[in-house]
Amino acid sequence: MPLALGRVLISRRSPRIVLAAFGLIAANTACGAPVPDEELAQAYGDTTMVRIATGSLQPLRRAPAMATVITTRDIIAMGATGLDQVLESVPGLHVAVKSGGYATNYVMRGAFTAPTSPQVLLMWNGVPMTSVYTGDKGAQWTDLPLENVARIEIIRGPGSALYGADAFAGVINIITKGPAELRGTEMGLRAASFRGWDVWLQHGGALGPVQLAGYLRAGDTQGQRELIAADAATRLDDLFGTRASRAPGPVNTMHRDIDAGLDLAWGQWRLRSGLQWRPEIGTGAGINSALDPDSYVLSKRSTTELAWADNGLGSDWGAGASLSHSYYTEQTPRGIVLFPAGTRIGANVFAQGMIGGPNRWERQLHASAFASYSGWRRHALRLGLGFDRLELYASTTYKNFLLNAAGVPMPTGPVIDYSEIQSHIPTVSRHNRYVYVQDEWQFAADWALTAGLRHDRYSDFGGATNPRLALVWELAYNLTAKLLYGEAFRAPSFNEQFSTNPVTTGNLRLRPERMRSHELALDWQARTNLQLRLNLFKHELSELIGVVPNPAPAPGATYQNLGRQRGQGFELEAVWDARRDLRLAAQLSQQRTIDAATRLDAGYAPHRHVFARADWSLNGDWQLGGLFNAVMDRRRAPGDARPPIADYRTVDLNLRRRLETRGLTLTASVRNLFNAAAREPSLAGGTLPNDLPLARRSWFVEARYQFQ
């Protein structure tokens, strides 16, 4: 019944129906009883605050950006255990997967520019979680646990005017729990499908004048094992008459996790340190789209930040500074089976399989400072500057093959170190210096204009200047309109610039990818218990980086700036407190992105996405939650002749019991309740013709104990 209802509601006419309904409700409310200001503030206005839009705390409805805030309450109500699960609830954002390791891609408003998802900037307490090799959060990503997360703030749309490179289609900032959020000691234990378990301990308190918070977690799972019917090795088998492929066979999504964090606060000083260590990560559907059930990859990320901020430097001044260091590595301790034993390529047979072992070590240094001034009447100025040093300081390449002059792999015997003979990338570095200015001008009682400009100067590809303008108009005490313009850029990744892989080589002449975006938004508190938001957007992407085959007779391909895309769409959100104990929330997103060269759909991203949530409190101690997620109308990329990807709809249920007198909270959850056969698109080329299957029905049970 829920799925049938979903199909009725989500028709091709839904955008027109939703917009018409929005207009009718607006007209009705304009004639209805006004909402008292104090009730409005309590139910909406100043109780929902956001920092990511300008760098300073302000009400969400007045923020000069389309922002979303996910709180601890939201995380608990959704029964979410990982970051990727809650991000699927954000309007305009879809969490897809890729074959290698089943790492997730964040597709924001259809701006899918590369398989590694570098178009969205992910930050940890304001520090970029970016791999310089891939340009995104890293090729080996197994989600981020949420037990230690206080809130998540998201910008939909360009953010380079404040956050610089890679704040292209969106920005996500994960804010961890500090001494203010952690009071006392909590421990938790979770058991889940796929032989999964998690255990954690966190504590907040004081040690003399120092406020402290600590977190430690360990987890393990065998992962879902849905079947892949055919893979890249299957295609070689069909071509050469061999039987090497491991398909049909299950995907390899196992992983082992260790996470830790330490947060120290003393006056205006803050020291944060975090660790995400993945000793073993399965290869998903294969790093080379050929099933590899036995190999694994290791990744490790550590970040330390020392920050100081004081907003009370005199009556009009505030200032702050930050210094952070990040370390990241991806390693293949035993090598990765790119193609299984018995694979034949041309005249060459790989009796032991085609094995590769790329290893990389990265480090980043970020230094920044800002000053704010509010002494100029009706203006709030913010000036900042900073320095980034990004290094891929070591790499090795182990394998049992070499590529000949034609780009064909040749077996060479045992796996050995080819770093000096045919490395996949050299050690490289770049640095960036930047400066920005931002002015929030309240030029009338109900009008505000935010203008910002940032210039980045990179040591390798040069400079990039990005402006933003945001006009916010409070038409009424319960209705706000926003008109937004922004530009953004994505820096070429080290792989795109410096790769020496003969199959796809880097290009030192690459320019940054560019984006321009226009948005019109309405934020409307229709009643004290009903909130609606509507956002219309249009963007243009240029200088997109892609792979171009080298002119004959040269083998392989090279990264080039070659693409343009144009996209437009809308996002509609509604939150309704139907009763004191029942909250309903839903969002509908629709977009279409066109490749300018082919005038065809750019592919991969869903044209329509619906997410709905119900939170019901039963007798205070019991909470029941339900989630509905519908991903629809996904097209193939230009040149991919496979049929469109099938839609899917999933339903999750969560039941929570809180025994406050005993300090115990129990949770049980069922995901994909109706066992939907959901799939995410594989990249063009036909190596995984049946795409990437997601997990079927699964469950978890959890217990948390708060020491009294």
XYZ file of N, CA and C in Angstrom, residues 279-478:
600
model
N 41.131 -0.396 8.479
C 42.206 -1.373 8.216
C 41.902 -2.294 7.040
N 40.610 -2.570 6.790
C 40.241 -3.418 5.660
C 38.954 -2.895 5.030
N 38.993 -2.712 3.711
C 37.828 -2.286 2.945
C 37.721 -3.199 1.731
N 36.561 -3.819 1.546
C 36.350 -4.661 0.379
C 36.335 -3.855 -0.904
N 36.501 -4.531 -2.014
C 36.647 -3.866 -3.308
C 35.321 -3.647 -4.025
N 34.182 -3.897 -3.372
C 32.882 -3.653 -3.984
C 32.648 -4.553 -5.181
N 32.356 -3.938 -6.324
C 32.202 -4.691 -7.570
C 33.527 -4.775 -8.324
N 34.611 -4.467 -7.633
C 35.937 -4.534 -8.231
C 36.469 -3.155 -8.560
N 37.715 -2.903 -8.197
C 38.331 -1.612 -8.489
C 38.375 -1.378 -9.996
N 38.500 -2.459 -10.762
C 38.526 -2.373 -12.220
C 37.233 -2.917 -12.826
N 36.142 -2.910 -12.017
C 34.829 -3.440 -12.423
C 34.873 -4.922 -12.743
N 35.826 -5.630 -12.146
C 35.884 -7.090 -12.219
C 35.853 -7.617 -10.786
N 34.933 -8.512 -10.476
C 34.738 -8.977 -9.105
C 36.037 -9.499 -8.510
N 36.273 -9.088 -7.271
C 37.510 -9.425 -6.565
C 37.144 -9.700 -5.102
N 36.714 -10.923 -4.788
C 36.190 -11.184 -3.444
C 37.246 -11.296 -2.357
N 38.533 -11.362 -2.715
C 39.562 -11.664 -1.718
C 40.452 -10.482 -1.363
N 40.522 -9.468 -2.205
C 41.419 -8.348 -1.937
C 40.769 -7.337 -0.999
N 41.599 -6.483 -0.420
C 41.085 -5.388 0.398
C 42.030 -4.202 0.305
N 41.506 -3.044 0.689
C 42.246 -1.790 0.668
C 42.258 -1.225 2.083
N 43.283 -0.469 2.405
C 43.403 0.202 3.703
C 43.352 1.711 3.480
N 42.628 2.425 4.342
C 42.688 3.891 4.312
C 42.745 4.421 5.736
N 43.377 5.570 5.875
C 43.525 6.192 7.194
C 43.557 7.700 7.019
N 42.765 8.378 7.838
C 42.727 9.832 7.816
C 42.820 10.350 9.249
N 43.730 11.266 9.499
C 43.814 11.913 10.811
C 43.874 13.419 10.601
N 43.196 14.150 11.475
C 43.117 15.607 11.365
C 43.267 16.223 12.749
N 44.083 17.246 12.844
C 44.238 18.001 14.083
C 44.119 19.488 13.767
N 43.319 20.191 14.569
C 43.118 21.617 14.355
C 43.238 22.366 15.679
N 43.992 23.454 15.657
C 44.073 24.381 16.780
C 43.433 25.692 16.325
N 42.409 26.139 17.058
C 41.664 27.328 16.641
C 41.490 28.277 17.812
N 41.421 29.552 17.478
C 41.161 30.606 18.463
C 40.139 31.557 17.868
N 39.169 31.972 18.663
C 38.167 32.930 18.202
C 37.682 33.756 19.376
N 37.483 35.039 19.126
C 36.975 35.953 20.141
C 36.090 36.984 19.437
N 34.804 36.901 19.686
C 33.860 37.835 19.074
C 33.635 39.084 19.915
N 34.390 39.223 20.985
C 34.197 40.363 21.873
C 35.406 41.264 21.968
N 36.128 41.446 20.877
C 37.290 42.342 20.872
C 36.804 43.778 20.745
N 36.451 44.376 21.856
C 35.818 45.683 21.804
C 34.351 45.510 21.455
N 33.678 46.621 21.220
C 32.239 46.554 20.986
C 31.897 46.158 19.553
N 32.843 46.344 18.614
C 32.512 46.146 17.204
C 33.362 45.098 16.499
N 34.374 44.575 17.148
C 35.326 43.708 16.461
C 35.248 42.266 16.960
N 35.538 41.360 16.055
C 35.738 39.957 16.379
C 36.853 39.420 15.501
N 37.486 38.337 15.916
C 38.587 37.789 15.133
C 38.747 36.312 15.470
N 39.432 35.619 14.582
C 39.697 34.202 14.807
C 40.810 33.723 13.905
N 41.406 32.583 14.257
C 42.477 31.985 13.468
C 42.441 30.479 13.653
N 42.949 29.771 12.660
C 42.940 28.313 12.698
C 44.187 27.777 12.018
N 44.733 26.716 12.583
C 45.859 26.003 11.995
C 45.545 24.516 12.077
N 45.547 23.839 10.917
C 45.194 22.421 10.912
C 46.175 21.632 10.067
N 46.300 20.354 10.434
C 47.139 19.416 9.688
C 46.354 18.134 9.484
N 46.350 17.647 8.236
C 45.633 16.418 7.908
C 46.579 15.443 7.232
N 46.348 14.161 7.525
C 47.114 13.077 6.911
C 46.126 12.083 6.327
N 46.401 11.605 5.126
C 45.506 10.631 4.499
C 46.326 9.654 3.672
N 45.953 8.374 3.742
C 46.638 7.360 2.947
C 45.642 6.344 2.423
N 45.925 5.820 1.234
C 45.216 4.680 0.656
C 46.268 3.663 0.235
N 46.126 2.428 0.729
C 47.129 1.406 0.465
C 46.458 0.086 0.096
N 47.184 -0.722 -0.642
C 46.725 -2.063 -1.019
C 47.785 -3.055 -0.542
N 47.706 -3.504 0.719
C 48.790 -4.298 1.301
C 49.134 -5.563 0.527
N 48.137 -6.215 -0.080
C 48.403 -7.460 -0.817
C 48.156 -7.303 -2.313
N 47.931 -6.078 -2.757
C 47.618 -5.856 -4.162
C 46.150 -6.118 -4.453
N 45.678 -5.567 -5.549
C 44.285 -5.708 -5.969
C 44.254 -6.530 -7.247
N 43.330 -7.476 -7.300
C 43.163 -8.279 -8.499
C 42.325 -7.471 -9.491
N 42.984 -6.890 -10.479
C 42.281 -6.101 -11.483
C 41.484 -6.991 -12.426
N 42.060 -8.135 -12.792
C 41.352 -9.176 -13.531
C 41.743 -10.525 -12.923
N 40.813 -11.474 -12.847
C 41.086 -12.739 -12.144
C 42.033 -13.654 -12.915
N 42.509 -14.676 -12.205
C 43.416 -15.661 -12.799
C 42.772 -16.294 -14.027
N 43.589 -16.462 -15.071
C 43.098 -17.044 -16.310
C 42.615 -16.032 -17.322
N 42.645 -14.740 -16.986
C 42.198 -13.708 -17.920
C 43.154 -13.616 -19.112
N 42.567 -13.474 -20.293
C 43.350 -13.281 -21.502
C 43.042 -11.908 -22.084
N 44.116 -11.157 -22.428
C 43.992 -9.873 -23.105
C 44.888 -9.932 -24.332
N 44.270 -9.982 -25.505
C 45.023 -10.192 -26.728
C 45.668 -11.566 -26.711
N 46.979 -11.607 -26.933
C 47.698 -12.886 -26.916
C 48.227 -13.235 -25.534
N 48.010 -12.365 -24.560
C 48.600 -12.552 -23.234
C 47.605 -13.170 -22.260
N 48.049 -14.198 -21.533
C 47.233 -14.849 -20.518
C 47.852 -14.576 -19.150
N 47.030 -14.108 -18.207
C 47.480 -13.809 -16.845
C 47.113 -14.990 -15.952
N 48.056 -15.931 -15.829
C 47.769 -17.166 -15.106
C 47.455 -16.901 -13.639
N 48.114 -15.930 -13.022
C 47.884 -15.596 -11.617
C 46.927 -14.422 -11.446
N 46.384 -13.947 -12.527
C 45.548 -12.754 -12.488
C 46.374 -11.516 -12.765
N 45.696 -10.456 -13.143
C 46.347 -9.169 -13.367
C 46.238 -8.372 -12.078
N 47.377 -8.109 -11.421
C 47.400 -7.577 -10.060
C 48.095 -6.221 -10.047
N 47.474 -5.267 -9.369
C 48.068 -3.948 -9.189
C 48.020 -3.541 -7.729
N 48.999 -2.753 -7.312
C 49.049 -2.325 -5.920
C 49.458 -0.880 -5.780
N 48.573 0.087 -6.145
C 48.931 1.493 -5.946
C 48.806 1.892 -4.472
N 49.771 2.666 -3.982
C 49.763 3.156 -2.606
C 50.110 4.640 -2.620
N 49.401 5.412 -1.783
C 49.597 6.867 -1.771
C 49.549 7.393 -0.339
N 50.351 8.431 -0.086
C 50.372 9.094 1.214
C 50.263 10.602 0.985
N 49.321 11.236 1.657
C 49.059 12.659 1.470
C 49.122 13.390 2.806
N 49.414 14.685 2.743
C 49.290 15.543 3.918
C 48.900 16.946 3.464
N 48.190 17.630 4.348
C 47.701 18.972 4.043
C 47.902 19.872 5.255
N 48.275 21.099 4.989
C 48.394 22.129 6.023
C 47.486 23.284 5.629
N 46.609 23.695 6.550
C 45.698 24.810 6.305
C 45.879 25.841 7.418
N 46.135 27.078 7.051
C 46.233 28.186 8.004
C 45.305 29.296 7.541
N 44.501 29.835 8.453
C 43.555 30.883 8.070
C 43.321 31.824 9.237
N 42.842 33.018 8.914
C 42.494 34.008 9.928
C 41.393 34.900 9.366
N 40.575 35.440 10.274
C 39.516 36.348 9.848
C 39.340 37.444 10.887
N 38.734 38.531 10.452
C 38.336 39.619 11.346
C 36.952 40.079 10.919
N 36.112 40.382 11.900
C 34.766 40.881 11.618
C 34.592 42.240 12.276
N 33.820 43.107 11.594
C 33.610 44.469 12.088
C 32.153 44.854 11.858
N 31.478 45.305 12.930
C 30.067 45.680 12.841
C 29.832 47.139 13.226
N 30.902 47.925 13.284
C 30.763 49.322 13.693
C 30.251 50.246 12.602
N 30.266 49.784 11.387
C 29.735 50.566 10.273
C 28.231 50.343 10.225
N 27.465 51.413 10.300
C 26.016 51.338 10.471
C 25.369 50.423 9.438
N 24.612 49.426 9.948
C 23.844 48.468 9.148
C 24.713 47.520 8.328
N 25.992 47.477 8.581
C 26.889 46.581 7.854
C 27.567 45.634 8.838
N 27.821 44.430 8.367
C 28.643 43.473 9.097
C 29.704 42.968 8.129
N 30.931 43.408 8.339
C 32.029 43.077 7.438
C 32.813 41.890 7.974
N 33.288 41.062 7.046
C 34.145 39.935 7.404
C 35.263 39.862 6.365
N 36.496 39.857 6.835
C 37.655 39.754 5.970
C 38.480 38.556 6.417
N 39.004 37.813 5.449
C 39.770 36.634 5.791
C 40.892 36.387 4.807
N 41.864 35.633 5.248
C 42.967 35.226 4.379
C 43.457 33.869 4.856
N 44.211 33.205 3.988
C 44.680 31.889 4.370
C 45.736 31.345 3.431
N 46.286 30.216 3.860
C 47.334 29.525 3.101
C 47.097 28.029 3.220
N 47.168 27.313 2.084
C 47.034 25.860 2.057
C 48.264 25.267 1.381
N 48.784 24.217 1.974
C 49.837 23.437 1.318
C 49.346 22.004 1.207
N 49.290 21.495 -0.021
C 48.729 20.177 -0.312
C 49.818 19.318 -0.938
N 50.058 18.133 -0.362
C 51.165 17.296 -0.816
C 50.739 15.846 -0.984
N 51.102 15.263 -2.093
C 51.146 13.814 -2.238
C 52.632 13.475 -2.111
N 53.060 13.154 -0.887
C 54.488 13.147 -0.593
C 55.148 11.788 -0.795
N 54.354 10.747 -1.048
C 54.937 9.426 -1.316
C 53.931 8.597 -2.099
N 54.438 7.761 -2.991
C 53.599 6.823 -3.725
C 54.443 5.646 -4.173
N 53.819 4.488 -4.239
C 54.475 3.294 -4.763
C 53.503 2.583 -5.697
N 54.055 1.801 -6.609
C 53.247 1.065 -7.569
C 53.768 -0.363 -7.658
N 53.022 -1.292 -7.113
C 53.351 -2.711 -7.200
C 52.394 -3.376 -8.185
N 52.934 -4.213 -9.087
C 52.078 -4.915 -10.037
C 52.855 -6.049 -10.701
N 52.119 -6.842 -11.477
C 52.750 -7.958 -12.196
C 52.569 -7.826 -13.704
N 52.525 -6.591 -14.176
C 52.376 -6.356 -15.608
C 52.964 -4.993 -15.960
N 53.211 -4.799 -17.250
C 53.594 -3.514 -17.800
C 52.735 -3.245 -19.029
N 52.549 -1.981 -19.348
C 51.829 -1.615 -20.553
C 52.837 -1.371 -21.671
N 52.611 -2.001 -22.820
C 53.527 -1.802 -23.939
C 53.218 -0.492 -24.659
N 53.898 -0.239 -25.763
C 53.748 1.032 -26.476
C 52.340 1.242 -26.993
N 51.597 0.155 -27.195
C 50.216 0.259 -27.674
C 49.215 0.346 -26.535
N 49.716 0.342 -25.303
C 48.825 0.431 -24.153
C 48.230 -0.890 -23.743
N 48.757 -2.018 -24.252
C 48.243 -3.347 -23.919
C 49.039 -3.905 -22.745
N 48.365 -4.429 -21.691
C 49.100 -4.983 -20.548
C 49.807 -6.284 -20.907
N 51.060 -6.414 -20.437
C 51.895 -7.596 -20.685
C 52.277 -8.202 -19.337
N 52.029 -9.502 -19.102
C 52.434 -10.132 -17.833
C 53.948 -10.147 -17.701
N 54.411 -9.915 -16.452
C 55.862 -9.849 -16.215
C 56.330 -10.807 -15.135
N 55.422 -11.619 -14.597
C 55.832 -12.557 -13.559
C 55.276 -12.177 -12.208
N 56.089 -12.272 -11.144
C 55.578 -11.961 -9.803
C 55.322 -10.468 -9.615
N 54.566 -10.126 -8.573
C 54.284 -8.728 -8.237
C 55.540 -8.094 -7.652
N 56.018 -7.015 -8.258
C 57.199 -6.319 -7.775
C 56.948 -4.814 -7.815
N 57.898 -4.059 -7.290
C 57.792 -2.603 -7.237
C 58.195 -2.004 -8.588
N 57.217 -1.365 -9.255
C 57.465 -0.716 -10.535
C 57.462 0.806 -10.397
N 57.655 1.316 -9.191
C 57.553 2.757 -8.960
C 58.533 3.552 -9.810
N 59.724 3.001 -10.042
C 60.728 3.710 -10.825
C 60.633 3.402 -12.313
N 59.835 2.395 -12.670
C 59.752 1.972 -14.071
C 58.490 2.506 -14.725
N 57.340 2.271 -14.070
C 56.054 2.696 -14.630
C 55.102 3.015 -13.472
N 55.381 4.119 -12.787
C 54.583 4.532 -11.638
C 53.233 5.074 -12.094
N 52.249 5.047 -11.172
C 50.935 5.596 -11.538
C 50.867 7.099 -11.304
N 51.760 7.646 -10.432
C 51.813 9.092 -10.213
C 53.089 9.421 -9.446
N 53.742 10.549 -9.753
C 54.919 10.947 -8.982
C 54.510 11.672 -7.706
N 55.480 11.952 -6.852
C 55.216 12.790 -5.681
C 55.147 14.248 -6.150
N 54.078 14.931 -5.732
C 53.834 16.304 -6.189
C 53.234 17.107 -5.045
N 53.245 18.431 -5.207
C 52.640 19.300 -4.199
C 52.162 20.576 -4.879
N 51.276 21.270 -4.199
C 50.832 22.598 -4.635
C 50.520 23.422 -3.397
N 50.538 24.721 -3.544
C 50.095 25.577 -2.453
C 49.137 26.628 -2.993
N 48.367 27.188 -2.093
C 47.346 28.165 -2.451
C 47.323 29.271 -1.405
N 47.253 30.494 -1.866
C 47.045 31.648 -0.996
C 45.724 32.297 -1.387
N 44.959 32.725 -0.391
C 43.652 33.294 -0.724
C 43.306 34.431 0.219
N 42.383 35.273 -0.267
C 41.847 36.373 0.525
C 40.382 36.533 0.143
N 39.558 36.886 1.113
C 38.145 37.094 0.803
C 37.592 38.243 1.640
N 36.487 38.810 1.140
C 35.779 39.862 1.855
C 34.288 39.602 1.702
N 33.539 39.893 2.746
C 32.098 39.689 2.742
C 31.434 40.820 3.511
N 30.333 41.330 2.959
C 29.592 42.414 3.606
C 28.124 42.028 3.677
N 27.568 42.034 4.880
C 26.135 41.836 5.083
C 25.529 43.199 5.397
N 24.753 43.701 4.467
C 24.227 45.069 4.539
C 22.725 45.015 4.741
N 22.266 45.457 5.925
C 20.831 45.552 6.238
C 20.381 46.952 5.843
N 20.142 47.171 4.513
C 19.905 48.526 4.031
C 18.480 49.012 4.267
N 17.587 48.138 4.713
C 16.239 48.529 5.128
C 15.787 47.530 6.180
N 14.684 47.862 6.841
C 14.236 47.011 7.942
C 13.994 45.573 7.507
N 13.488 45.377 6.282
C 13.152 44.031 5.833
C 13.946 43.610 4.596
N 15.059 44.308 4.310
C 15.905 43.980 3.178
C 17.354 43.814 3.648
N 18.014 42.783 3.127
C 19.439 42.584 3.423
C 20.147 42.115 2.165
N 21.326 42.673 1.942
C 22.138 42.292 0.787
C 23.478 41.779 1.288
N 23.814 40.544 0.914
C 25.114 39.970 1.248
C 25.938 39.874 -0.024
N 27.123 40.461 -0.008
C 28.032 40.420 -1.150
C 29.367 39.871 -0.682
N 29.939 38.978 -1.469
C 31.215 38.386 -1.104
C 32.092 38.178 -2.322
N 33.403 38.165 -2.103
C 34.365 37.954 -3.179
C 35.591 37.278 -2.588
N 36.041 36.219 -3.271
C 37.254 35.519 -2.821
C 38.165 35.282 -4.020
N 39.465 35.484 -3.786
C 40.466 35.202 -4.818
C 41.435 34.159 -4.282
N 41.625 33.095 -5.055
C 42.588 32.035 -4.749
C 43.708 32.084 -5.780
N 44.937 31.894 -5.321
C 46.090 31.876 -6.212
C 46.874 30.576 -5.980
N 46.772 29.664 -6.964
C 47.423 28.361 -6.868
C 48.787 28.385 -7.546
N 49.688 27.567 -7.041
C 51.052 27.542 -7.560
C 51.150 26.829 -8.899
N 50.154 26.003 -9.250
C 50.273 25.238 -10.489
C 49.382 25.778 -11.606
N 48.078 26.000 -11.375
C 47.217 26.410 -12.479
C 46.800 27.882 -12.437
N 47.251 28.644 -11.445
C 46.973 30.076 -11.438
C 45.840 30.468 -10.524
N 45.161 31.580 -10.874
C 44.186 32.171 -9.970
C 42.753 31.872 -10.347
N 41.867 32.077 -9.353
C 40.427 31.938 -9.547
C 39.733 32.929 -8.627
N 38.818 33.729 -9.195
C 38.075 34.727 -8.428
C 36.595 34.389 -8.496
N 35.942 34.369 -7.330
C 34.555 33.932 -7.276
C 33.724 34.880 -6.429
N 32.689 35.486 -7.035
C 31.793 36.386 -6.296
C 30.514 35.684 -5.863
N 29.792 36.331 -4.963
C 28.444 35.906 -4.593
C 27.612 37.141 -4.275
N 26.311 37.073 -4.545
C 25.353 38.107 -4.183
C 24.096 37.424 -3.681
N 23.541 37.932 -2.588
C 22.316 37.365 -2.030
C 21.443 38.494 -1.510
N 20.247 38.598 -2.058
C 19.273 39.591 -1.627
C 18.164 38.870 -0.874
N 17.972 39.231 0.387
C 16.968 38.582 1.237
C 15.922 39.629 1.618
N 14.671 39.303 1.343
C 13.558 40.219 1.579
C 12.526 39.529 2.455
N 12.287 40.106 3.625
C 11.239 39.593 4.506
C 9.921 40.275 4.123
N 9.190 39.638 3.238
C 7.950 40.211 2.740
C 6.925 40.385 3.846
N 6.930 39.460 4.796
C 6.020 39.506 5.934
C 6.714 38.828 7.100
N 6.075 38.884 8.265
C 6.693 38.288 9.447
C 6.898 36.786 9.277
N 6.168 36.150 8.334
C 6.252 34.706 8.166
C 6.652 34.291 6.756
